[in-house]
Amino acid sequence: MEARVVAALDRGEDRETVRGLVGSGVPGLPESVRLKLWSVLLGPQPPPARRRESPPPQEVVDSRTLEADVRRTRQGEELFRSEIGRERLRSLLVTVCERRGVAYVQGLNEIAAPVAALWDGRDPLGHAVFSGLVGRVWGLYAQDSLLHASRLYGSLVAYHDPGLASRLCDAGLSPAVYATPWLVTLMTRPAATTELAHRVLDVVLASDAATVFFLGLAVLRSRRRAFVDEPVSDAPRALASLTLDAPDHFAAVVGEARALARATPESLKEALRKAARGAGDGSFDRLLELTRSENTTKTTKSSSLSSPNSLSEPERKFWLPAVVVSATELADSLGTGLCFKVIDVAAFSGSRLATGRLDDAISPPPTAADHHPRQTERLAAWATARICGDATLQGRHLLVVANDETRFLRGDALSEIFLPRPLRRRLLLPADDLDDTLVDPVAHQVASSLRTTGVPRVSTLERGGFEKFVELLVSKNRHLRAKLPAFDPKAWHLYLKRRRRVEYKEDHQGPLAAANRAWRQLSTQLVPGACLWADQQQQQQQQQPGRSDHQQPGRALVSGAYQQSGHQPGRADPQAYPFPQFL
Amino acid sequence: MTSSSRPFDLQIKLLMIGDSAVGKTSLLLRYANDTFSSTFITTIGIDFKIKTIDLDGKRVKLQIWDTAGQEQFRTITRSYFRGAQGIVLVYDITDRGTFNSVRSWMAQINDHADAQVNRVLIGNKADFETARQVSTEEGQRLADEYGVKFFETSAKNDVNVTECFTTIAREAKARIPTDPNNNRQGQRLNSGRASGSKPGCCK
């Protein structure tokens, strides 16, 4: 493999070809070609955007910190204890800062070291490669990028290993503690030797940007027992000693990282790719920010010692953002990709009846989803009991879907649903602030509750994603459209559009009923199939006594729980169904 | 670190701040591990150590957070200000710039830490007398201005290191209510876990 890489570099093959050859690493690659390899993998570098006005010279270099860092970079190695190695580091760091017109930031020294070890101190290729590496991490130093990336890191760990995530949380190790040094150094920081750092960079540069996250997660999991089996108080030490210390360990970590990447929803990977380059979307962050500022106000009013951090541990775990899957990914997953098992906790109400349900989804009995003051808690309790007790669901990717009706509630009602109990009534979220939030609050709370009980691989569908999903099935899937000659996707599309704009009220009768009927015909042909529920008119028919189930085609498609209940959707008596007693 | 698994009566969270390369990590390692090496690695972001000590008859678990000094990490480190019960602000006596930054650090504490947080001012690298740029009197004057205790320390020669941590721990302890029902540990007993305030993963 190494020889093929060398030959490809000699032939001047393009970036993609070389990336494919490097794959999981090229341990035996001659050091003389590694810089060239990295420069090919990094691709052509655009000239760095220089800051317009030249900052004062001392700010450009911050020579004091830079010099201190040069003297504490990889001091375990002969090269960096010698003046030759230090001079190379200095030269790389000063040049990159001057060319970009920026001040030195800590962490760059760690990625300069592997370059310096391969560099003769003169070849311009060294500067070019280092500049390319800096370009990969530079965005992370921007405002809030690291915080955003850390939160996503936390969500990723919790997605694959909720037990480990919760243990780290118990130990006080927030994702920022490990995410920051790992991300800004492209995972070279944990590499015990420069040689291993070289191999880390081979893999990181040959794979997509999210790989840095997966390598870190794989390293954490490779020493999982040190966190889970040892006392919590030893966890900081375990984290500090978390290194890639041997070629075998590294190879195992790379294999595990690839497996984890395959088992991760594409939507999350896309978010990770952006975050690895420092671009955050910030919508969930903003929400947390609101919560926090509310909390801060509270803190200054009362005794600071009793409420410095007023969320208890389970609540803090709860506040790790749940992984959000896009409607597009769910639609695609029907054919390829991850196979999601949908947990549909949408309320039995007008707008959702019109949109339909996936017929193999797991749905709660109507009382759990009813408009009850503690609706979300009851849903979460139902989901936990249902999922934990079902062995066939082990290892499946679970996707919690709710409906988007919360947006129609007033701000105070929204905060009532959205916040963990101690925070309720302290925060009044204006509904407008949630409009561009991707997270569906009800789905998020159900997913978090599942995660807290240790269920892995739980994600939520993006806010309002179910309508979008149905729409995608109709408009994008030619196969389905061919089966439906009488159906007009445009009319359906308009219908959905209108549904999303109007206030929540029962207004979809008349011309739209035709579209609904067409959908009902279609529903049985879909695999697994989005089945249209009866429209509002039909719901009213159901409420009339004396009509039996077989007269209502829509009804047969409802989940078993509902069929057994015999109750009217949205009107069930909350006392009539057993609920877990721990609520 | 077997001592850390023994039970403790109280947990105190301390935070170390100050410009980069003033010796925060050196001080912490000297105190927590009793070692000094001139080859520490750069703190990127945030890190912490735990040390359990006996303080006036109580077993106190100190959770000491070490932060990166540079501005770029401020969004990460700032979230650890809140909830800290004591803050150790460090400057380097051989670098006037780091001393001049003390005021802006104090302002950061005002903005982001709890109102009653205990503080202590440290002038580190006192072993390097020939390169001194900030006199002891100046340090003391500034500390007096803010009403905090002042120490000149040497992580290298282990001068005043234990004293400064013990002082800040004692001050914080005096402020923390001794009634177990009043502090968070007491509240946690029913969850089967004795743990004090911790930084949240997800704040």
PDB file of N, CA and C in Angstrom, chain B residues 48-110:
ATOM      1  N   PHE B  48      -8.681  19.665  34.834  1.00  0.00           N
ATOM      2  CA  PHE B  48      -8.779  19.781  36.284  1.00  0.00           C
ATOM      3  C   PHE B  48      -8.125  18.647  37.063  1.00  0.00           C
ATOM      4  N   LYS B  49      -7.838  18.966  38.315  1.00  0.00           N
ATOM      5  CA  LYS B  49      -7.226  18.004  39.229  1.00  0.00           C
ATOM      6  C   LYS B  49      -8.056  17.965  40.517  1.00  0.00           C
ATOM      7  N   ILE B  50      -7.938  16.830  41.197  1.00  0.00           N
ATOM      8  CA  ILE B  50      -8.655  16.702  42.456  1.00  0.00           C
ATOM      9  C   ILE B  50      -7.653  16.445  43.570  1.00  0.00           C
ATOM     10  N   LYS B  51      -7.823  17.120  44.688  1.00  0.00           N
ATOM     11  CA  LYS B  51      -6.974  16.827  45.845  1.00  0.00           C
ATOM     12  C   LYS B  51      -7.856  16.868  47.090  1.00  0.00           C
ATOM     13  N   THR B  52      -7.734  15.838  47.892  1.00  0.00           N
ATOM     14  CA  THR B  52      -8.503  15.806  49.127  1.00  0.00           C
ATOM     15  C   THR B  52      -7.581  16.153  50.281  1.00  0.00           C
ATOM     16  N   ILE B  53      -7.988  17.132  51.086  1.00  0.00           N
ATOM     17  CA  ILE B  53      -7.123  17.571  52.191  1.00  0.00           C
ATOM     18  C   ILE B  53      -7.911  17.577  53.493  1.00  0.00           C
ATOM     19  N   ASP B  54      -7.177  17.571  54.609  1.00  0.00           N
ATOM     20  CA  ASP B  54      -7.816  17.764  55.915  1.00  0.00           C
ATOM     21  C   ASP B  54      -7.719  19.233  56.254  1.00  0.00           C
ATOM     22  N   LEU B  55      -8.870  19.841  56.503  1.00  0.00           N
ATOM     23  CA  LEU B  55      -8.877  21.279  56.761  1.00  0.00           C
ATOM     24  C   LEU B  55      -9.706  21.516  58.022  1.00  0.00           C
ATOM     25  N   ASP B  56      -9.039  21.900  59.105  1.00  0.00           N
ATOM     26  CA  ASP B  56      -9.706  22.180  60.377  1.00  0.00           C
ATOM     27  C   ASP B  56     -10.673  21.071  60.771  1.00  0.00           C
ATOM     28  N   GLY B  57     -10.178  19.838  60.675  1.00  0.00           N
ATOM     29  CA  GLY B  57     -10.976  18.719  61.150  1.00  0.00           C
ATOM     30  C   GLY B  57     -11.991  18.179  60.152  1.00  0.00           C
ATOM     31  N   LYS B  58     -12.070  18.759  59.001  1.00  0.00           N
ATOM     32  CA  LYS B  58     -13.004  18.242  57.988  1.00  0.00           C
ATOM     33  C   LYS B  58     -12.196  17.720  56.803  1.00  0.00           C
ATOM     34  N   ARG B  59     -12.741  16.679  56.163  1.00  0.00           N
ATOM     35  CA  ARG B  59     -12.106  16.231  54.915  1.00  0.00           C
ATOM     36  C   ARG B  59     -12.717  17.013  53.763  1.00  0.00           C
ATOM     37  N   VAL B  60     -11.879  17.737  53.093  1.00  0.00           N
ATOM     38  CA  VAL B  60     -12.361  18.609  52.021  1.00  0.00           C
ATOM     39  C   VAL B  60     -11.792  18.138  50.689  1.00  0.00           C
ATOM     40  N   LYS B  61     -12.695  17.944  49.766  1.00  0.00           N
ATOM     41  CA  LYS B  61     -12.244  17.552  48.423  1.00  0.00           C
ATOM     42  C   LYS B  61     -12.177  18.793  47.552  1.00  0.00           C
ATOM     43  N   LEU B  62     -10.972  19.096  47.101  1.00  0.00           N
ATOM     44  CA  LEU B  62     -10.810  20.265  46.243  1.00  0.00           C
ATOM     45  C   LEU B  62     -10.835  19.822  44.786  1.00  0.00           C
ATOM     46  N   GLN B  63     -11.715  20.437  44.054  1.00  0.00           N
ATOM     47  CA  GLN B  63     -11.755  20.181  42.620  1.00  0.00           C
ATOM     48  C   GLN B  63     -11.197  21.444  41.975  1.00  0.00           C
ATOM     49  N   ILE B  64      -9.994  21.335  41.427  1.00  0.00           N
ATOM     50  CA  ILE B  64      -9.319  22.559  40.976  1.00  0.00           C
ATOM     51  C   ILE B  64      -9.268  22.598  39.447  1.00  0.00           C
ATOM     52  N   TRP B  65      -9.906  23.609  38.899  1.00  0.00           N
ATOM     53  CA  TRP B  65      -9.968  23.749  37.437  1.00  0.00           C
ATOM     54  C   TRP B  65      -8.865  24.661  36.961  1.00  0.00           C
ATOM     55  N   ASP B  66      -8.176  24.173  35.945  1.00  0.00           N
ATOM     56  CA  ASP B  66      -7.048  24.897  35.375  1.00  0.00           C
ATOM     57  C   ASP B  66      -7.478  25.366  33.990  1.00  0.00           C
ATOM     58  N   THR B  67      -7.295  26.649  33.707  1.00  0.00           N
ATOM     59  CA  THR B  67      -7.814  27.152  32.434  1.00  0.00           C
ATOM     60  C   THR B  67      -6.700  27.662  31.531  1.00  0.00           C
ATOM     61  N   ALA B  68      -6.999  27.682  30.237  1.00  0.00           N
ATOM     62  CA  ALA B  68      -6.065  28.284  29.292  1.00  0.00           C
ATOM     63  C   ALA B  68      -6.199  29.792  29.416  1.00  0.00           C
ATOM     64  N   GLY B  69      -5.066  30.490  29.351  1.00  0.00           N
ATOM     65  CA  GLY B  69      -5.107  31.928  29.582  1.00  0.00           C
ATOM     66  C   GLY B  69      -5.561  32.736  28.388  1.00  0.00           C
ATOM     67  N   GLN B  70      -5.455  32.148  27.194  1.00  0.00           N
ATOM     68  CA  GLN B  70      -5.686  32.972  26.006  1.00  0.00           C
ATOM     69  C   GLN B  70      -7.143  33.295  25.755  1.00  0.00           C
ATOM     70  N   GLU B  71      -7.326  34.464  25.176  1.00  0.00           N
ATOM     71  CA  GLU B  71      -8.648  34.992  24.867  1.00  0.00           C
ATOM     72  C   GLU B  71      -9.503  34.008  24.057  1.00  0.00           C
ATOM     73  N   GLN B  72      -8.859  33.283  23.139  1.00  0.00           N
ATOM     74  CA  GLN B  72      -9.612  32.408  22.236  1.00  0.00           C
ATOM     75  C   GLN B  72     -10.374  31.310  22.977  1.00  0.00           C
ATOM     76  N   PHE B  73      -9.931  31.003  24.185  1.00  0.00           N
ATOM     77  CA  PHE B  73     -10.607  29.944  24.928  1.00  0.00           C
ATOM     78  C   PHE B  73     -11.594  30.513  25.947  1.00  0.00           C
ATOM     79  N   ARG B  74     -11.765  31.815  25.900  1.00  0.00           N
ATOM     80  CA  ARG B  74     -12.570  32.461  26.938  1.00  0.00           C
ATOM     81  C   ARG B  74     -14.008  31.960  26.944  1.00  0.00           C
ATOM     82  N   THR B  75     -14.573  31.671  25.763  1.00  0.00           N
ATOM     83  CA  THR B  75     -15.975  31.217  25.769  1.00  0.00           C
ATOM     84  C   THR B  75     -16.102  29.875  26.492  1.00  0.00           C
ATOM     85  N   ILE B  76     -15.057  29.043  26.376  1.00  0.00           N
ATOM     86  CA  ILE B  76     -15.074  27.761  27.085  1.00  0.00           C
ATOM     87  C   ILE B  76     -14.863  27.984  28.580  1.00  0.00           C
ATOM     88  N   THR B  77     -13.821  28.746  28.914  1.00  0.00           N
ATOM     89  CA  THR B  77     -13.453  28.850  30.320  1.00  0.00           C
ATOM     90  C   THR B  77     -14.465  29.670  31.121  1.00  0.00           C
ATOM     91  N   ARG B  78     -15.109  30.616  30.434  1.00  0.00           N
ATOM     92  CA  ARG B  78     -16.020  31.494  31.158  1.00  0.00           C
ATOM     93  C   ARG B  78     -17.152  30.724  31.840  1.00  0.00           C
ATOM     94  N   SER B  79     -17.584  29.630  31.191  1.00  0.00           N
ATOM     95  CA  SER B  79     -18.710  28.907  31.776  1.00  0.00           C
ATOM     96  C   SER B  79     -18.305  28.193  33.067  1.00  0.00           C
ATOM     97  N   TYR B  80     -16.999  28.159  33.350  1.00  0.00           N
ATOM     98  CA  TYR B  80     -16.565  27.527  34.602  1.00  0.00           C
ATOM     99  C   TYR B  80     -16.435  28.528  35.740  1.00  0.00           C
ATOM    100  N   PHE B  81     -16.555  29.820  35.418  1.00  0.00           N
ATOM    101  CA  PHE B  81     -16.484  30.834  36.476  1.00  0.00           C
ATOM    102  C   PHE B  81     -17.646  30.652  37.444  1.00  0.00           C
ATOM    103  N   ARG B  82     -18.814  30.485  36.852  1.00  0.00           N
ATOM    104  CA  ARG B  82     -19.987  30.374  37.693  1.00  0.00           C
ATOM    105  C   ARG B  82     -19.952  29.007  38.376  1.00  0.00           C
ATOM    106  N   GLY B  83     -20.201  29.002  39.646  1.00  0.00           N
ATOM    107  CA  GLY B  83     -20.135  27.745  40.369  1.00  0.00           C
ATOM    108  C   GLY B  83     -18.806  27.559  41.089  1.00  0.00           C
ATOM    109  N   ALA B  84     -17.783  28.344  40.692  1.00  0.00           N
ATOM    110  CA  ALA B  84     -16.514  28.257  41.417  1.00  0.00           C
ATOM    111  C   ALA B  84     -16.683  28.941  42.770  1.00  0.00           C
ATOM    112  N   GLN B  85     -16.137  28.299  43.816  1.00  0.00           N
ATOM    113  CA  GLN B  85     -16.260  28.904  45.139  1.00  0.00           C
ATOM    114  C   GLN B  85     -15.029  29.710  45.504  1.00  0.00           C
ATOM    115  N   GLY B  86     -13.920  29.403  44.832  1.00  0.00           N
ATOM    116  CA  GLY B  86     -12.717  30.190  45.051  1.00  0.00           C
ATOM    117  C   GLY B  86     -11.977  30.350  43.738  1.00  0.00           C
ATOM    118  N   ILE B  87     -11.393  31.533  43.551  1.00  0.00           N
ATOM    119  CA  ILE B  87     -10.656  31.767  42.309  1.00  0.00           C
ATOM    120  C   ILE B  87      -9.221  32.171  42.633  1.00  0.00           C
ATOM    121  N   VAL B  88      -8.279  31.489  42.014  1.00  0.00           N
ATOM    122  CA  VAL B  88      -6.863  31.786  42.194  1.00  0.00           C
ATOM    123  C   VAL B  88      -6.402  32.533  40.947  1.00  0.00           C
ATOM    124  N   LEU B  89      -6.095  33.819  41.140  1.00  0.00           N
ATOM    125  CA  LEU B  89      -5.693  34.643  39.990  1.00  0.00           C
ATOM    126  C   LEU B  89      -4.171  34.760  40.001  1.00  0.00           C
ATOM    127  N   VAL B  90      -3.534  34.320  38.946  1.00  0.00           N
ATOM    128  CA  VAL B  90      -2.070  34.222  38.927  1.00  0.00           C
ATOM    129  C   VAL B  90      -1.481  35.203  37.921  1.00  0.00           C
ATOM    130  N   TYR B  91      -0.390  35.893  38.338  1.00  0.00           N
ATOM    131  CA  TYR B  91       0.417  36.623  37.351  1.00  0.00           C
ATOM    132  C   TYR B  91       1.863  36.207  37.541  1.00  0.00           C
ATOM    133  N   ASP B  92       2.684  36.693  36.625  1.00  0.00           N
ATOM    134  CA  ASP B  92       4.091  36.305  36.612  1.00  0.00           C
ATOM    135  C   ASP B  92       4.912  37.520  37.035  1.00  0.00           C
ATOM    136  N   ILE B  93       5.662  37.412  38.139  1.00  0.00           N
ATOM    137  CA  ILE B  93       6.390  38.600  38.639  1.00  0.00           C
ATOM    138  C   ILE B  93       7.489  39.029  37.669  1.00  0.00           C
ATOM    139  N   THR B  94       7.820  38.170  36.721  1.00  0.00           N
ATOM    140  CA  THR B  94       8.873  38.532  35.769  1.00  0.00           C
ATOM    141  C   THR B  94       8.296  39.130  34.494  1.00  0.00           C
ATOM    142  N   ASP B  95       6.996  39.381  34.490  1.00  0.00           N
ATOM    143  CA  ASP B  95       6.380  39.940  33.285  1.00  0.00           C
ATOM    144  C   ASP B  95       5.300  40.940  33.663  1.00  0.00           C
ATOM    145  N   ARG B  96       5.594  42.204  33.451  1.00  0.00           N
ATOM    146  CA  ARG B  96       4.670  43.238  33.889  1.00  0.00           C
ATOM    147  C   ARG B  96       3.321  43.172  33.167  1.00  0.00           C
ATOM    148  N   GLY B  97       3.369  42.724  31.930  1.00  0.00           N
ATOM    149  CA  GLY B  97       2.127  42.626  31.160  1.00  0.00           C
ATOM    150  C   GLY B  97       1.094  41.759  31.859  1.00  0.00           C
ATOM    151  N   THR B  98       1.552  40.653  32.439  1.00  0.00           N
ATOM    152  CA  THR B  98       0.613  39.741  33.096  1.00  0.00           C
ATOM    153  C   THR B  98       0.043  40.375  34.367  1.00  0.00           C
ATOM    154  N   PHE B  99       0.863  41.246  35.004  1.00  0.00           N
ATOM    155  CA  PHE B  99       0.391  41.948  36.188  1.00  0.00           C
ATOM    156  C   PHE B  99      -0.659  42.992  35.783  1.00  0.00           C
ATOM    157  N   ASN B 100      -0.380  43.656  34.657  1.00  0.00           N
ATOM    158  CA  ASN B 100      -1.330  44.672  34.190  1.00  0.00           C
ATOM    159  C   ASN B 100      -2.686  44.056  33.818  1.00  0.00           C
ATOM    160  N   SER B 101      -2.683  42.777  33.461  1.00  0.00           N
ATOM    161  CA  SER B 101      -3.942  42.134  33.090  1.00  0.00           C
ATOM    162  C   SER B 101      -4.818  41.800  34.291  1.00  0.00           C
ATOM    163  N   VAL B 102      -4.240  41.902  35.493  1.00  0.00           N
ATOM    164  CA  VAL B 102      -4.984  41.474  36.677  1.00  0.00           C
ATOM    165  C   VAL B 102      -6.319  42.210  36.785  1.00  0.00           C
ATOM    166  N   ARG B 103      -6.309  43.502  36.452  1.00  0.00           N
ATOM    167  CA  ARG B 103      -7.557  44.265  36.555  1.00  0.00           C
ATOM    168  C   ARG B 103      -8.627  43.722  35.626  1.00  0.00           C
ATOM    169  N   SER B 104      -8.209  43.356  34.407  1.00  0.00           N
ATOM    170  CA  SER B 104      -9.234  42.856  33.482  1.00  0.00           C
ATOM    171  C   SER B 104      -9.727  41.470  33.926  1.00  0.00           C
ATOM    172  N   TRP B 105      -8.845  40.691  34.540  1.00  0.00           N
ATOM    173  CA  TRP B 105      -9.301  39.407  35.091  1.00  0.00           C
ATOM    174  C   TRP B 105     -10.299  39.622  36.226  1.00  0.00           C
ATOM    175  N   MET B 106     -10.002  40.622  37.069  1.00  0.00           N
ATOM    176  CA  MET B 106     -10.918  40.912  38.181  1.00  0.00           C
ATOM    177  C   MET B 106     -12.290  41.323  37.630  1.00  0.00           C
ATOM    178  N   ALA B 107     -12.246  42.078  36.506  1.00  0.00           N
ATOM    179  CA  ALA B 107     -13.516  42.489  35.898  1.00  0.00           C
ATOM    180  C   ALA B 107     -14.273  41.269  35.369  1.00  0.00           C
ATOM    181  N   GLN B 108     -13.518  40.327  34.807  1.00  0.00           N
ATOM    182  CA  GLN B 108     -14.153  39.085  34.321  1.00  0.00           C
ATOM    183  C   GLN B 108     -14.827  38.333  35.467  1.00  0.00           C
ATOM    184  N   ILE B 109     -14.122  38.314  36.619  1.00  0.00           N
ATOM    185  CA  ILE B 109     -14.696  37.630  37.785  1.00  0.00           C
ATOM    186  C   ILE B 109     -16.006  38.303  38.168  1.00  0.00           C
ATOM    187  N   ASN B 110     -15.962  39.650  38.176  1.00  0.00           N
ATOM    188  CA  ASN B 110     -17.184  40.403  38.509  1.00  0.00           C
ATOM    189  C   ASN B 110     -18.332  40.039  37.586  1.00  0.00           C
TER     190      ASN B 110
END
